Amino acid sequence: MITVLFGGSRPEGNTAQLTKYAIEGLAYNWIDLTDYQFNPVRDFRHDNKDITNYTDDYKHIIDQVLESDTVIFASPVYWYSISASLKAFIDHWSETMVDPNYRDFKERMAKKDFRLILVGGDCPKVKAKPCITQMKYTLDFIGAELNGYIIGTAERPGDISKDTFAFERAKEWNETLI
């Protein structure tokens, strides 16, 4: 099963268009993170406390991610980073790592096929590189790998259709994700 963690602010925007092309015809679970509430992260790493409950939507989503084989992070490049909704979701992994109900969290996540789709308008093939590094470090911390990324260029609505290189890469993904 493929799960897309979509962090864009426009459900039919350039990032969504490119991502949907990459998974066209495949079975997938699309999670629009902007539709969910993520409370600030509780940092109990140094307090010898467990986290066993969540008062936001995080648990519902992480449980779906843990059932997935492939996870695609899809985000516009906002201020040279991933979107706030995607970052807020990932930040909650810190809670999961101290939740006794998820003792095998890192081991399960390490088995996932993680991929990243980024779309930006201000020289994204250069300026989105910190996002890729951020995701590589994040996944490395949990013992996982970033198995591929696509950077699309689009400034205005619909511009992504002009980025033939990004669409060619998305086509390659579609053929290999089957």
CSV table of C-alpha atoms in Angstrom, one decimal:
chain,number,residue,atom,x,y,z
A,1,MET,CA,0.0,0.0,0.0
A,2,ILE,CA,1.2,3.5,-0.9
A,3,THR,CA,0.4,6.4,1.5
A,4,VAL,CA,0.8,10.0,0.4
A,5,LEU,CA,1.4,12.5,3.1
A,6,PHE,CA,0.3,15.7,1.3
A,7,GLY,CA,1.4,18.9,2.8
A,8,GLY,CA,0.2,21.4,0.3
A,9,SER,CA,-2.2,24.3,0.8
A,10,ARG,CA,-3.9,23.7,-2.5
A,11,PRO,CA,-5.5,20.3,-2.9
A,12,GLU,CA,-5.4,20.5,-6.7
A,13,GLY,CA,-2.2,22.6,-6.9
A,14,ASN,CA,1.1,21.8,-8.7
A,15,THR,CA,2.4,19.5,-6.0
A,16,ALA,CA,-0.8,17.5,-6.0
A,17,GLN,CA,-0.8,17.3,-9.8
A,18,LEU,CA,2.7,16.0,-10.0
A,19,THR,CA,2.2,13.5,-7.1
A,20,LYS,CA,-1.1,12.2,-8.6
A,21,TYR,CA,0.7,11.6,-11.9
A,22,ALA,CA,3.3,9.5,-10.1
A,23,ILE,CA,0.7,7.3,-8.5
A,24,GLU,CA,-1.9,7.3,-11.3
A,25,GLY,CA,-3.6,3.9,-11.6
A,26,LEU,CA,-2.1,2.6,-8.4
A,27,ALA,CA,-3.8,1.8,-5.1
A,28,TYR,CA,-3.0,4.6,-2.6
A,29,ASN,CA,-4.1,6.3,0.5
A,30,TRP,CA,-4.0,10.1,0.1
A,31,ILE,CA,-3.8,12.0,3.4
A,32,ASP,CA,-4.1,15.8,3.2
A,33,LEU,CA,-2.3,16.8,6.3
A,34,THR,CA,-3.9,20.3,6.2
A,35,ASP,CA,-7.2,18.6,7.0
A,36,TYR,CA,-5.9,17.5,10.4
A,37,GLN,CA,-5.0,19.0,13.7
A,38,PHE,CA,-1.5,18.6,15.2
A,39,ASN,CA,-0.9,20.0,18.6
A,40,PRO,CA,2.5,21.2,19.7
A,41,VAL,CA,4.9,18.3,20.4
A,42,ARG,CA,5.5,17.3,24.0
A,43,ASP,CA,9.1,16.7,24.6
A,44,PHE,CA,9.5,14.2,27.4
A,45,ARG,CA,12.8,12.7,26.3
A,46,HIS,CA,14.6,13.9,29.5
A,47,ASP,CA,11.8,13.5,32.0
A,48,ASN,CA,11.5,9.7,32.1
A,49,LYS,CA,7.8,10.0,31.1
A,50,ASP,CA,5.9,8.0,28.6
A,51,ILE,CA,3.4,9.3,26.1
A,52,THR,CA,0.4,7.1,25.8
A,53,ASN,CA,-2.3,9.3,24.5
A,54,TYR,CA,-2.8,11.9,21.8
A,55,THR,CA,-5.3,14.8,21.9
A,56,ASP,CA,-5.0,15.6,18.2
A,57,ASP,CA,-5.2,13.6,14.9
A,58,TYR,CA,-1.6,12.3,14.9
A,59,LYS,CA,-2.3,8.7,16.1
A,60,HIS,CA,-4.9,8.1,13.4
A,61,ILE,CA,-2.4,9.1,10.7
A,62,ILE,CA,0.7,7.4,12.1
A,63,ASP,CA,-1.2,4.1,12.3
A,64,GLN,CA,-2.0,4.4,8.6
A,65,VAL,CA,1.6,5.2,7.8
A,66,LEU,CA,2.8,2.1,9.8
A,67,GLU,CA,0.5,-0.1,7.7
A,68,SER,CA,2.0,1.2,4.4
A,69,ASP,CA,4.8,-0.2,2.3
A,70,THR,CA,5.6,3.1,0.5
A,71,VAL,CA,5.3,6.5,2.0
A,72,ILE,CA,5.5,9.6,-0.3
A,73,PHE,CA,6.0,12.9,1.3
A,74,ALA,CA,4.6,15.6,-1.0
A,75,SER,CA,5.1,19.3,-0.3
A,76,PRO,CA,5.5,22.6,-1.9
A,77,VAL,CA,8.7,24.3,-1.0
A,78,TYR,CA,7.7,27.0,1.5
A,79,TRP,CA,10.4,29.4,2.5
A,80,TYR,CA,13.1,26.8,1.5
A,81,SER,CA,11.6,24.0,3.6
A,82,ILE,CA,8.8,21.5,3.7
A,83,SER,CA,5.3,22.7,4.6
A,84,ALA,CA,4.4,23.4,8.2
A,85,SER,CA,1.7,20.6,8.2
A,86,LEU,CA,4.2,18.0,7.0
A,87,LYS,CA,6.8,19.2,9.5
A,88,ALA,CA,4.3,19.1,12.4
A,89,PHE,CA,3.4,15.5,11.5
A,90,ILE,CA,7.1,14.5,11.5
A,91,ASP,CA,7.8,16.3,14.7
A,92,HIS,CA,5.3,14.0,16.4
A,93,TRP,CA,7.6,11.1,15.7
A,94,SER,CA,9.5,12.2,18.8
A,95,GLU,CA,6.4,11.4,20.8
A,96,THR,CA,6.0,8.0,19.2
A,97,MET,CA,9.5,7.1,20.1
A,98,VAL,CA,8.6,7.4,23.8
A,99,ASP,CA,5.2,5.8,23.5
A,100,PRO,CA,5.3,2.2,24.9
A,101,ASN,CA,2.5,1.3,22.5
A,102,TYR,CA,5.0,1.9,19.6
A,103,ARG,CA,8.1,0.2,20.9
A,104,ASP,CA,8.9,-1.1,17.4
A,105,PHE,CA,8.3,2.3,15.7
A,106,LYS,CA,11.8,2.7,14.4
A,107,GLU,CA,12.1,-0.9,13.2
A,108,ARG,CA,8.8,-0.7,11.3
A,109,MET,CA,9.6,2.7,9.8
A,110,ALA,CA,13.0,1.5,8.7
A,111,LYS,CA,11.3,-1.0,6.4
A,112,LYS,CA,9.3,1.6,4.5
A,113,ASP,CA,10.0,2.8,0.9
A,114,PHE,CA,10.2,6.6,1.6
A,115,ARG,CA,10.1,9.1,-1.3
A,116,LEU,CA,9.8,12.8,-1.6
A,117,ILE,CA,8.1,15.1,-4.1
A,118,LEU,CA,8.8,18.8,-3.8
A,119,VAL,CA,7.5,21.7,-6.0
A,120,GLY,CA,8.7,25.3,-5.9
A,121,GLY,CA,9.1,28.3,-8.0
A,122,ASP,CA,12.3,30.0,-7.0
A,123,CYS,CA,15.1,27.9,-8.5
A,124,PRO,CA,13.8,24.8,-6.6
A,125,LYS,CA,16.4,22.4,-8.1
A,126,VAL,CA,18.9,24.4,-6.1
A,127,LYS,CA,17.0,25.9,-3.2
A,128,ALA,CA,15.0,22.7,-2.4
A,129,LYS,CA,18.2,20.8,-1.7
A,130,PRO,CA,18.0,21.6,2.1
A,131,CYS,CA,14.6,19.9,2.2
A,132,ILE,CA,16.1,16.8,0.7
A,133,THR,CA,18.9,16.9,3.3
A,134,GLN,CA,16.4,17.5,6.1
A,135,MET,CA,14.4,14.4,5.0
A,136,LYS,CA,17.5,12.3,4.6
A,137,TYR,CA,18.7,13.1,8.1
A,138,THR,CA,15.2,12.6,9.5
A,139,LEU,CA,14.9,9.2,8.0
A,140,ASP,CA,18.4,8.3,8.9
A,141,PHE,CA,17.7,9.0,12.5
A,142,ILE,CA,15.0,6.3,12.5
A,143,GLY,CA,17.0,3.9,10.4
A,144,ALA,CA,15.2,4.5,7.2
A,145,GLU,CA,16.3,5.8,3.8
A,146,LEU,CA,15.0,8.3,1.3
A,147,ASN,CA,14.8,6.1,-1.8
A,148,GLY,CA,14.1,8.9,-4.3
A,149,TYR,CA,12.9,12.4,-4.8
A,150,ILE,CA,11.5,14.6,-7.5
A,151,ILE,CA,11.8,18.3,-7.6
A,152,GLY,CA,9.3,20.1,-9.8
A,153,THR,CA,9.4,23.7,-10.9
A,154,ALA,CA,6.2,25.7,-10.9
A,155,GLU,CA,5.4,29.3,-10.0
A,156,ARG,CA,1.8,29.8,-10.8
A,157,PRO,CA,-1.2,27.4,-10.8
A,158,GLY,CA,-0.8,24.8,-13.6
A,159,ASP,CA,2.9,25.6,-14.3
A,160,ILE,CA,3.9,22.1,-13.2
A,161,SER,CA,2.6,20.8,-16.6
A,162,LYS,CA,5.5,22.6,-18.2
A,163,ASP,CA,8.2,20.7,-16.2
A,164,THR,CA,8.6,17.7,-18.5
A,165,PHE,CA,11.6,16.4,-16.6
A,166,ALA,CA,9.6,16.2,-13.3
A,167,PHE,CA,6.8,14.4,-15.1
A,168,GLU,CA,9.2,12.0,-16.7
A,169,ARG,CA,10.6,11.1,-13.3
A,170,ALA,CA,7.0,10.7,-12.0
A,171,LYS,CA,6.3,8.4,-14.8
A,172,GLU,CA,9.4,6.3,-13.9
A,173,TRP,CA,8.1,6.1,-10.3
A,174,ASN,CA,4.7,5.0,-11.5
A,175,GLU,CA,6.2,2.2,-13.4
A,176,THR,CA,8.4,1.0,-10.5
A,177,LEU,CA,5.8,1.4,-7.8
A,178,ILE,CA,3.4,-1.2,-9.4
